[in-house]
Amino acid sequence: CGKSSVQKIRIVGGQPSDLGAWPWLAVLGYRSNRNPTTQWLCGGALVTSRHIVTAAHCTRHPSLSLFKVRLGELDLDNNVNDGANPIDVNIERTIVHPSYNPQKYTDDIAVLKLQNEVPFSRNIQPICLPTTSELREMSLTKKFPFVAGWGSVQFKGPSLTALQEVQVPVVENEECRRAYKAKGADIISRQLCAGFALGGKDACQGDSGGPLMLPHAGSYYLIGVVSYGFRCAEAGFPGIYSRVTSYLSWIEQNLK
């Protein structure tokens, strides 16, 4: 797991992704009774050949139902010749964390079970879960994980058709708590913050539900799930993620 076919050097600001850079990245498809056209409104990460980890808020939409995921995609515009051969897979079961609080966005994590197993290829691979004691106990502060996506924030739809990526610094929860206090939001230990104090290009690139990805010892690990705070990188407001190490036992119970 966690192997990318594209070597990364430090990214400053956002940039378009290369095919195969993030082979576990999923984009979530929704439809309504009135309009059968698929709308791509959230991200997720493939963790086994049949399971995606995403945000709980991505599974609940007032007028659309989540029904499928797309893997191996680069540009959502079908007219762009990007070399990708994406596959769409229907969702068999949606498992939302039992403590999810839609008002506070806490425990904002869900597992999607796919109808069938996905064949792995250069452009479709699972990301690793941070299950080792080293990764569970590692301090993430000052680490620079990656976030990638199409900019589908809070069901606004993609801001770009081409996949974008960026590196963001992890911020201490205490610092994050101070930033969000004025907004009346509390940051709990099961959340993780990442972004630049000055705002800028950091998080328009992420998708709601998409992965925060840490390179470690040659593989990428899923350390966060995009939850909220992404008003395109407002200064002083880092993005808020569900902290995956807090949910490992729950995730693993639901990968059966």
Short mmCIF file of N, CA and C in Angstrom, two decimals, residues 56 66 119:
data_model
loop_
_atom_site.label_atom_id
_atom_site.label_comp_id
_atom_site.label_asym_id
_atom_site.label_seq_id
_atom_site.Cartn_x
_atom_site.Cartn_y
_atom_site.Cartn_z
N ALA A 56 -17.91 11.74 6.99
CA ALA A 56 -19.32 11.42 7.22
C ALA A 56 -20.23 12.43 6.53
N LEU A 66 -25.57 9.68 -2.65
CA LEU A 66 -24.24 9.18 -2.99
C LEU A 66 -24.42 7.75 -3.49
N PRO A 119 -9.71 -3.92 -9.21
CA PRO A 119 -8.39 -4.43 -9.60
C PRO A 119 -7.34 -3.34 -9.46
#
